[in-house]
PDB file of C-alpha atoms in Angstrom:
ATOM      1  CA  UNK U 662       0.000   0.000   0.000  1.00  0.00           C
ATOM      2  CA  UNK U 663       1.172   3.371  -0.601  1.00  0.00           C
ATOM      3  CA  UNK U 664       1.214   6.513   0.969  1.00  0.00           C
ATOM      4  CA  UNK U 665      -1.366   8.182  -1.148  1.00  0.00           C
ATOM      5  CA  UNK U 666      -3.816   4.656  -0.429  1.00  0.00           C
ATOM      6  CA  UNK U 667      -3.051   4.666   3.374  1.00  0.00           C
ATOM      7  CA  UNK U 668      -3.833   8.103   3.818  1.00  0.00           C
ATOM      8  CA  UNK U 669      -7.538   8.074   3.451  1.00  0.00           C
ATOM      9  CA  UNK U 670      -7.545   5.248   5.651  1.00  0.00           C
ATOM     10  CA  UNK U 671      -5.055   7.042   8.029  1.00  0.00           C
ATOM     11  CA  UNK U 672      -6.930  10.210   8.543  1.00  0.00           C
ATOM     12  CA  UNK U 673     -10.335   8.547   9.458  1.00  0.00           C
ATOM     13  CA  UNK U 674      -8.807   6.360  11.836  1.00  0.00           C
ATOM     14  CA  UNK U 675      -6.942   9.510  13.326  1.00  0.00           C
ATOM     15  CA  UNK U 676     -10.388  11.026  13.167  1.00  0.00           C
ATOM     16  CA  UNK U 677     -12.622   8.217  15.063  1.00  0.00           C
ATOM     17  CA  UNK U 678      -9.859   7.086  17.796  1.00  0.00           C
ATOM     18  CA  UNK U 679      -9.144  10.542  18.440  1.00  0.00           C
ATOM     19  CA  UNK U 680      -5.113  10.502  17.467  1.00  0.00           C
ATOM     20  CA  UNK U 681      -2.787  13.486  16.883  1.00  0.00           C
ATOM     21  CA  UNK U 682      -1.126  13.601  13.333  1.00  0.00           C
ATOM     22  CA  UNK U 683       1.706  15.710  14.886  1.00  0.00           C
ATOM     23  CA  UNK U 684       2.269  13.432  17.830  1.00  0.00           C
ATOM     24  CA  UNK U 685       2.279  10.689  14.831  1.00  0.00           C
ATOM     25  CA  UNK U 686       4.923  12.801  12.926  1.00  0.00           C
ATOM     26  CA  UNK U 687       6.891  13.629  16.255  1.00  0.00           C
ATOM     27  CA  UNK U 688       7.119   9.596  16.765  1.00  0.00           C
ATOM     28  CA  UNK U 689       8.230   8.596  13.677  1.00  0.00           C
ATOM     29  CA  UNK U 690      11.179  11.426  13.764  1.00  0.00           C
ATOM     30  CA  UNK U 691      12.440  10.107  16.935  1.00  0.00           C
ATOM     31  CA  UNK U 692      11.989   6.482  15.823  1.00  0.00           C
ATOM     32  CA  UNK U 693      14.261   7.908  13.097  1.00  0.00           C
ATOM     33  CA  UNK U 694      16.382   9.674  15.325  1.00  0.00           C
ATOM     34  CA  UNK U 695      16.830   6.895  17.579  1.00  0.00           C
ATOM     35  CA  UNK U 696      17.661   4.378  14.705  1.00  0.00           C
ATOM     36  CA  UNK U 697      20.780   6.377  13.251  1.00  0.00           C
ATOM     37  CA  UNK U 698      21.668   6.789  17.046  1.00  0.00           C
ATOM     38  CA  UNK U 699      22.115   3.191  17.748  1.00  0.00           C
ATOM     39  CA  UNK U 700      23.244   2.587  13.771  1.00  0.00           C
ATOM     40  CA  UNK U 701      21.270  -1.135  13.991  1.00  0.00           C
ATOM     41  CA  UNK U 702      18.745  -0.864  11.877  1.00  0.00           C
ATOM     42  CA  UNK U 703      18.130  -2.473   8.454  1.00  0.00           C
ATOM     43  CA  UNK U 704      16.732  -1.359   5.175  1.00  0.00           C
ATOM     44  CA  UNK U 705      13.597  -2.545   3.147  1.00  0.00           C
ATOM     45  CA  UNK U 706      15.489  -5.260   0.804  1.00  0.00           C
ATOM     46  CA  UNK U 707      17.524  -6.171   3.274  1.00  0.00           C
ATOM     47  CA  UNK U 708      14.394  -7.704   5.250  1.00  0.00           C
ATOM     48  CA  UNK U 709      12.920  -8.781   1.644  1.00  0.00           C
ATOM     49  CA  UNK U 710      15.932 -11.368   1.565  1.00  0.00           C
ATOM     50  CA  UNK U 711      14.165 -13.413   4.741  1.00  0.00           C
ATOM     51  CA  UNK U 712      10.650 -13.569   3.246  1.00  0.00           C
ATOM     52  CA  UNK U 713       9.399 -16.557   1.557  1.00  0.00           C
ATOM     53  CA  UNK U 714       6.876 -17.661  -1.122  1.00  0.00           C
ATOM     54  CA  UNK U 715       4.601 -18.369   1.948  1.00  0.00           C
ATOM     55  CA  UNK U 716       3.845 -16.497   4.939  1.00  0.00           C
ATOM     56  CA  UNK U 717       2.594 -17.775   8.503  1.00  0.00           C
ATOM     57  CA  UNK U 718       1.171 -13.808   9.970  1.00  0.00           C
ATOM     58  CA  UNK U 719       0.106 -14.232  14.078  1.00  0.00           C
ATOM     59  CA  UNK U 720      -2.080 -12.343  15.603  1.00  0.00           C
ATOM     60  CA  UNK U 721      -3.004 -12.527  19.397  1.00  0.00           C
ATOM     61  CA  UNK U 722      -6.854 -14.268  19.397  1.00  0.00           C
ATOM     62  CA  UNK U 723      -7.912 -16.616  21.657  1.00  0.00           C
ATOM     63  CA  UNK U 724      -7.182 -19.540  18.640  1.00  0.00           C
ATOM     64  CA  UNK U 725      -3.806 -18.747  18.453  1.00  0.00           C
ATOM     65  CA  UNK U 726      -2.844 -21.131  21.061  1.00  0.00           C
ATOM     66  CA  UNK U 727      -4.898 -23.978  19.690  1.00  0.00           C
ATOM     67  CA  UNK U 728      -3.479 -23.500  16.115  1.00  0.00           C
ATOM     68  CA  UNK U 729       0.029 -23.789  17.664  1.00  0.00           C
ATOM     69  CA  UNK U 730      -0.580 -26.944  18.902  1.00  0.00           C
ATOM     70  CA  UNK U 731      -2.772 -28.331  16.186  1.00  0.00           C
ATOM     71  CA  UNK U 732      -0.721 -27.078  13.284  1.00  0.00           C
ATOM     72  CA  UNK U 733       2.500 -27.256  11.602  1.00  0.00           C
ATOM     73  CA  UNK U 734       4.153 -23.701  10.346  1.00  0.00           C
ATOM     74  CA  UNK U 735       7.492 -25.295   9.469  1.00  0.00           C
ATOM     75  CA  UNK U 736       7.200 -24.430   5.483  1.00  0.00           C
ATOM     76  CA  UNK U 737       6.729 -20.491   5.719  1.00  0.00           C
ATOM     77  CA  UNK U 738       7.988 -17.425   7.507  1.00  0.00           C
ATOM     78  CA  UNK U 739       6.740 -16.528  10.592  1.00  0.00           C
ATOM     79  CA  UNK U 740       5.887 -12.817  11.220  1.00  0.00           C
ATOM     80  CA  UNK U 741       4.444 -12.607  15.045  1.00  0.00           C
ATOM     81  CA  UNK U 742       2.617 -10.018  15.788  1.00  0.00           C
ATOM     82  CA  UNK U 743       3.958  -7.549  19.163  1.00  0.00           C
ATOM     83  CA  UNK U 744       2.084 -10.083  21.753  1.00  0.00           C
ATOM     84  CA  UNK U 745       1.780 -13.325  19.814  1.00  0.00           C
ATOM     85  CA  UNK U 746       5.410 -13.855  19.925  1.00  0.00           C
ATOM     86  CA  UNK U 747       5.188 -14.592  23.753  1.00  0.00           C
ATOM     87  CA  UNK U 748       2.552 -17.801  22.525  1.00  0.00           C
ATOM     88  CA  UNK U 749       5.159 -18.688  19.655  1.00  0.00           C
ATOM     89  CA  UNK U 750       8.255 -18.878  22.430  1.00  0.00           C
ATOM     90  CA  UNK U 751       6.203 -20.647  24.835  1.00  0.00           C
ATOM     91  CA  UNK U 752       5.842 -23.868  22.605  1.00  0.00           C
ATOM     92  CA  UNK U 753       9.234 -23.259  21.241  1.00  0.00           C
ATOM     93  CA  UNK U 754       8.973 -21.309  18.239  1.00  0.00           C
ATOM     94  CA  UNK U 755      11.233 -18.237  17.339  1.00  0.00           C
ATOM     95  CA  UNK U 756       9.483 -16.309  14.418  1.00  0.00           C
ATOM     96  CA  UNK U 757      11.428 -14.623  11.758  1.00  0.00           C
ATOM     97  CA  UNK U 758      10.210 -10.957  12.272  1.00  0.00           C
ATOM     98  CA  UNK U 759       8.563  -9.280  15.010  1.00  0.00           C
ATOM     99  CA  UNK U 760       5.946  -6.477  14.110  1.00  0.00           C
ATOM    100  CA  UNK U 761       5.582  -4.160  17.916  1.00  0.00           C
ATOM    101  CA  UNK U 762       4.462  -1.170  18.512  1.00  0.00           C
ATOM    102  CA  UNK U 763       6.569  -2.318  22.002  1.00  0.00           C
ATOM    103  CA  UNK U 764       2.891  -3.481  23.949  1.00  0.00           C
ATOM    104  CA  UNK U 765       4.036  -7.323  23.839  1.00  0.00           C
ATOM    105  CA  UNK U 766       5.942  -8.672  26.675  1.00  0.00           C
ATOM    106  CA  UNK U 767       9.282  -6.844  26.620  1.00  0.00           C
ATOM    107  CA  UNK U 768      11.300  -9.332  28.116  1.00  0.00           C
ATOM    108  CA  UNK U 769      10.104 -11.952  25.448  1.00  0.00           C
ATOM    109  CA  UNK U 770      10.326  -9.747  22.375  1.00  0.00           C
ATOM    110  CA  UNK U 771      14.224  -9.165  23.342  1.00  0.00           C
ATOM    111  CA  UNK U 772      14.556 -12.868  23.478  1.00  0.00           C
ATOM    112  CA  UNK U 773      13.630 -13.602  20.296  1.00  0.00           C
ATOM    113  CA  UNK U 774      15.326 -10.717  19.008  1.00  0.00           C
ATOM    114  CA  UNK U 775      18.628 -12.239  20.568  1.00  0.00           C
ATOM    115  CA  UNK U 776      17.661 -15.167  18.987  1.00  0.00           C
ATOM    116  CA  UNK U 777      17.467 -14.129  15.543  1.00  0.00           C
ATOM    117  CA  UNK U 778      13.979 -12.700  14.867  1.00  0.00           C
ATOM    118  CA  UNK U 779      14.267  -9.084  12.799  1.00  0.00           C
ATOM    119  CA  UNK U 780      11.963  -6.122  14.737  1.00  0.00           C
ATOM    120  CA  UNK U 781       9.732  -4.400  12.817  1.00  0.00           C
ATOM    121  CA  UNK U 782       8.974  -1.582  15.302  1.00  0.00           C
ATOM    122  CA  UNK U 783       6.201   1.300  14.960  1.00  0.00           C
ATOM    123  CA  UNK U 784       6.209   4.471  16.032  1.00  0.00           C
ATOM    124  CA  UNK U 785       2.729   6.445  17.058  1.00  0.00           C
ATOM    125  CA  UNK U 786       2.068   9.362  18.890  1.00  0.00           C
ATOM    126  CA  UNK U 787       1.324   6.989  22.649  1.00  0.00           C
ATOM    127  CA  UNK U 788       4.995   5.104  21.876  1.00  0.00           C
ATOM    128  CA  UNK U 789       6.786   7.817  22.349  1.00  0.00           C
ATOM    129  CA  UNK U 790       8.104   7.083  26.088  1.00  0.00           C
ATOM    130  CA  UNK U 791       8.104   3.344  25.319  1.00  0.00           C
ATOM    131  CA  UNK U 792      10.460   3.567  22.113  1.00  0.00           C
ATOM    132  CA  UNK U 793      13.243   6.309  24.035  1.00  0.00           C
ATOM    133  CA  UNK U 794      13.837   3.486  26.959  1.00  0.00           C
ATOM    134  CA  UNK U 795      13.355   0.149  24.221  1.00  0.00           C
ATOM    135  CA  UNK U 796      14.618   0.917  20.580  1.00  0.00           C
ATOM    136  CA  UNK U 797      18.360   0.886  22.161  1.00  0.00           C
ATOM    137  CA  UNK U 798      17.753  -2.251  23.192  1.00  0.00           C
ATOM    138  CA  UNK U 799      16.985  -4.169  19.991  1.00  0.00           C
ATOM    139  CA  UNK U 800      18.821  -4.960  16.937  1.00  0.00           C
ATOM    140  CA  UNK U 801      18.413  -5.568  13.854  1.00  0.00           C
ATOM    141  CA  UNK U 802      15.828  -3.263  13.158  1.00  0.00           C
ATOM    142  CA  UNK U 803      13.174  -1.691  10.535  1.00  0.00           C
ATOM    143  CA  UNK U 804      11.374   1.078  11.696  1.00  0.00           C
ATOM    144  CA  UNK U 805       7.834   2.152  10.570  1.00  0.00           C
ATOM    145  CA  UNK U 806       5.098   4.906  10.737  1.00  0.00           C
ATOM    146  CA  UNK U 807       2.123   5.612  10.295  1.00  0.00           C
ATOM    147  CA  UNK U 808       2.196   8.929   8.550  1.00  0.00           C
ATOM    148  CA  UNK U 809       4.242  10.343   5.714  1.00  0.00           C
ATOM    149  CA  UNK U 810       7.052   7.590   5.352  1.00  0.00           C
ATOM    150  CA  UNK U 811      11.167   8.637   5.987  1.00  0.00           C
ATOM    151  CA  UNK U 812      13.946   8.096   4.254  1.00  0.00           C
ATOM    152  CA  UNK U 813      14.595   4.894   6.715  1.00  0.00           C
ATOM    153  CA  UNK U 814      11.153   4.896   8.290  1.00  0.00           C
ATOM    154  CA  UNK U 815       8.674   2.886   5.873  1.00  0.00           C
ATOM    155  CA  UNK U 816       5.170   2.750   5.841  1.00  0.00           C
ATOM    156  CA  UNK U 817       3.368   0.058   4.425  1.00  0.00           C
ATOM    157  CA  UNK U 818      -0.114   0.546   5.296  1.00  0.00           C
ATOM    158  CA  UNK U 819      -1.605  -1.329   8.266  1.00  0.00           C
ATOM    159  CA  UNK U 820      -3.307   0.127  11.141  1.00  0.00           C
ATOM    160  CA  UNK U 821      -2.479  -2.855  14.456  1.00  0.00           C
ATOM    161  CA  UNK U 822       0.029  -4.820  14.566  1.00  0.00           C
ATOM    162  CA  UNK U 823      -1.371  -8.026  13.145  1.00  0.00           C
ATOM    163  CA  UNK U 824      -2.646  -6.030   9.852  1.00  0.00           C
ATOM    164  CA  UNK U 825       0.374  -4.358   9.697  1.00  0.00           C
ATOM    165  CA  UNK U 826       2.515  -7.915   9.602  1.00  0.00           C
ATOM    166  CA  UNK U 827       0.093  -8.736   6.670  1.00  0.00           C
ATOM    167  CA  UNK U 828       0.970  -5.535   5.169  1.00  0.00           C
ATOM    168  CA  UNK U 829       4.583  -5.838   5.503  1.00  0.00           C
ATOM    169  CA  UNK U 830       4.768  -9.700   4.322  1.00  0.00           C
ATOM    170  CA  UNK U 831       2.858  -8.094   0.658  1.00  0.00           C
ATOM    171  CA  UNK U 832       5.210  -5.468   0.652  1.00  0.00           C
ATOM    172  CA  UNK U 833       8.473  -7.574   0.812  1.00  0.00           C
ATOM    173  CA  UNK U 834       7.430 -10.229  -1.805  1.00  0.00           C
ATOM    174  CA  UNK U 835       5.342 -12.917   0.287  1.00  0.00           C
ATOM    175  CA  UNK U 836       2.712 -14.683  -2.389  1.00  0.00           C
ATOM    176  CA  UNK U 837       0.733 -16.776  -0.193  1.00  0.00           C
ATOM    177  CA  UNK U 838      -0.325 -15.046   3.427  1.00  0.00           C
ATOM    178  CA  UNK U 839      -2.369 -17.338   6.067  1.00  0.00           C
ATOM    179  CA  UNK U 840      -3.412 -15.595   8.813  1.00  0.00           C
ATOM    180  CA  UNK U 841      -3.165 -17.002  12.507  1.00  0.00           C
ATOM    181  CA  UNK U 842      -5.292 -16.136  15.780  1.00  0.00           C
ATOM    182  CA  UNK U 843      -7.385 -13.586  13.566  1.00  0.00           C
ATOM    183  CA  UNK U 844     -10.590 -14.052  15.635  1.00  0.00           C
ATOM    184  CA  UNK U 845     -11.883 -10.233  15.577  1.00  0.00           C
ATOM    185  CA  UNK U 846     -14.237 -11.605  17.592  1.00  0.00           C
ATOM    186  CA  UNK U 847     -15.696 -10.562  22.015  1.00  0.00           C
ATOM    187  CA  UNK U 848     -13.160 -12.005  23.400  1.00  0.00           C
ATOM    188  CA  UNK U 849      -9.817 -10.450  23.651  1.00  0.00           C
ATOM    189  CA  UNK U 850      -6.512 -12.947  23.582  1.00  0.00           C
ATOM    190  CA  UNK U 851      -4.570 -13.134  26.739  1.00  0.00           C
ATOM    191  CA  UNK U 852      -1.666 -12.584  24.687  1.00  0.00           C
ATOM    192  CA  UNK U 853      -3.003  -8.938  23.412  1.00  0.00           C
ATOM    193  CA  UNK U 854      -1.283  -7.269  27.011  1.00  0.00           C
ATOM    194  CA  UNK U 855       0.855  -8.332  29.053  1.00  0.00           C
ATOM    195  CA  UNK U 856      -1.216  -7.924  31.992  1.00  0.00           C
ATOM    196  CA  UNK U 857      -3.900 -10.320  30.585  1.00  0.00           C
ATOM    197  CA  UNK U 858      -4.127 -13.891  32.279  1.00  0.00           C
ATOM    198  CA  UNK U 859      -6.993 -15.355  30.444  1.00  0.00           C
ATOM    199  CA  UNK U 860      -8.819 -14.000  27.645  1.00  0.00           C
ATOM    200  CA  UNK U 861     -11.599 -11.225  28.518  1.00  0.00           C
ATOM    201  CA  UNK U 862     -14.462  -9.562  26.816  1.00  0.00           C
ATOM    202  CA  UNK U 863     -13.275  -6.979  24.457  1.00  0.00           C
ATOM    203  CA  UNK U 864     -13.325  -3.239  25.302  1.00  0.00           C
ATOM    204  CA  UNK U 865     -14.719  -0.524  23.056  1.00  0.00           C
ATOM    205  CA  UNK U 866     -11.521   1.081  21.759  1.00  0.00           C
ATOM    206  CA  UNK U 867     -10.549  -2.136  20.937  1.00  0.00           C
ATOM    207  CA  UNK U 868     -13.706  -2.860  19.083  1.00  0.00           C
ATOM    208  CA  UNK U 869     -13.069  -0.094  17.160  1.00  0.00           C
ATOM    209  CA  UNK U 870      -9.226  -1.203  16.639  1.00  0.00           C
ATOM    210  CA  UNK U 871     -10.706  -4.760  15.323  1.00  0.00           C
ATOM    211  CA  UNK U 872     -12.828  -2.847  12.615  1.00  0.00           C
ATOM    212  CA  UNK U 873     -10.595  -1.143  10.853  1.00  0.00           C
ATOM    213  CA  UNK U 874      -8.000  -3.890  10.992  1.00  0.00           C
ATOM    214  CA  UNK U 875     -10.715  -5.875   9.343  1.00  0.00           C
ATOM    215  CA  UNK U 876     -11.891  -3.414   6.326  1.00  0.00           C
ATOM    216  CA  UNK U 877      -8.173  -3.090   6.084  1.00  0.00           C
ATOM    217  CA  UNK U 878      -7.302  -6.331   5.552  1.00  0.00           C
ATOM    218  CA  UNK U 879      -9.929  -6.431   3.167  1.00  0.00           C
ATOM    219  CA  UNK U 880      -8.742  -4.128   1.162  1.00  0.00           C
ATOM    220  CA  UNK U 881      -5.515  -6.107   0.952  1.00  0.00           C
ATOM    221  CA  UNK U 882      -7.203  -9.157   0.150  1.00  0.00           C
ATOM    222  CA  UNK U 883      -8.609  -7.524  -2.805  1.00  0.00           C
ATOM    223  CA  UNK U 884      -5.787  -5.273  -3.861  1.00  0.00           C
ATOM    224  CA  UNK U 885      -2.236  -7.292  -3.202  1.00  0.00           C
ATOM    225  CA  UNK U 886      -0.633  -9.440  -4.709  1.00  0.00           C
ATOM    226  CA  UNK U 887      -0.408 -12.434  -2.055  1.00  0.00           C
ATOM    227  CA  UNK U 888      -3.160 -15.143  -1.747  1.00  0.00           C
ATOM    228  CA  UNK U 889      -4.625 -14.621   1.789  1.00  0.00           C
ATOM    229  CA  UNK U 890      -6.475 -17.128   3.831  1.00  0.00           C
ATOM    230  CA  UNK U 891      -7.438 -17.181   7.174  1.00  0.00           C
ATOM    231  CA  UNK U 892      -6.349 -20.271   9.322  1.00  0.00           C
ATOM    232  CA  UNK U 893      -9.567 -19.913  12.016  1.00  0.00           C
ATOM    233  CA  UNK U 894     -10.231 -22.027  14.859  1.00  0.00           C
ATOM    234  CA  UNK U 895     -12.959 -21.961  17.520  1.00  0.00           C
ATOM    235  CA  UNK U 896     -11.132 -21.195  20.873  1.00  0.00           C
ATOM    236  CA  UNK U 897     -11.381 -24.000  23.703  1.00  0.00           C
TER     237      UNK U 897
END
């Protein structure tokens, strides 16, 4: 998706969640700022060379843990989305790339980053605080926005972090996308925060997070490249 697709999208969601487009611009200057700083961070193609033909996306629903133990995600990438990657470590399972807006588990994200998984990290005008004290701990980095792209700050399109990962495996070549622990459903998965223990009804904002992440990856469907699917199981 480019910048002059994502915008329309961009400025309603700004619009009905109530965000700042200069807090959004602020963020993705320091995200830029703080990436030349620490002189870690990677470029477009170079994260293009990782992606596959196929690619496993998960999101945080309450089926992601099922699918984990049900299914076998050896013959893809695996781009976790912020929180899922917790679920993927727990059974054993270091994905490829990380895409955080630095909500996950913090301790778990720099595991697998330590153990070879590539950060994707977004910057947004309520990040701000979080990506001063985290980006300098991470390597291996791409860094991405969600208004007017930088010169080494991308924007793909994608509004959460599991649309986004969808977004980002189109962008860097993926054909076939199959979407895990995409529920969008009234439960929230315990994996979405890390103060969550179980899953729990959903909350309004989040509601409203779940729509757009839905038209959006609609529009993808219709408009990429990649095949998507959805691999959807009822939670137990």
């Amino acid at each position: 998706m480019k910048w002059e697709e994502w915008r329309p999208f961009y400025l309603r969601i700004v619009r009905e969640m109530g965000y700042s487009v200069e807090e959004d611009r602020r963020a993705a200057q320091l995200l830029r700022a703080l990436l030349l700083e620490g002189d870690d961070y990677i470029l477009r193609q170079e994260l293009a060379t990782i992606v596959g033909r196929k690619v496993y996306v998960f999101g945080c629903g309450p089926s992601l843990e099922r699918a984990l133990r049900e299914h076998d995600f050896s013959d893809g990438t695996l781009i976790a989305a912020d929180g899922a990657t917790s679920a993927l470590l727990e059974v054993g399972i270091v994905p490829d790339i990380i895409v955080t807006d630095l909500d996950g588990r913090i301790p778990d994200l720099k595991l697998a980053n330590d153990r070879g998984a590539f950060m994707v990290i977004h910057a947004h005008g309520d990040n701000v605080e979080k990506m001063s004290v985290y980006v300098p701990m991470f390597s291996r980095i791409l860094g991405t926005c969600q208004t007017e792209p930088l010169d080494i700050v991308y924007n793909f399109g994608g509004f959460t972090d599991g649309d986004r990962a969808a977004f980002l495996a189109e962008e860097l070549g993926a054909r076939e996308i199959v979407l895990v622990g995409f529920d969008f459903g009234e439960t929230v998965g315990r994996w979405s925060k890390p103060g969550l223990r179980e899953h729990v009804p959903i909350w309004e904002s989040k509601r409203k997070k779940f729509q757009f992440a839905e038209e959006l990856l609609e529009w993808l469907e219709e408009n990429g490249k990649a095949r998507m699917e959805r691999l959807h199981l009822d939670s137990k």
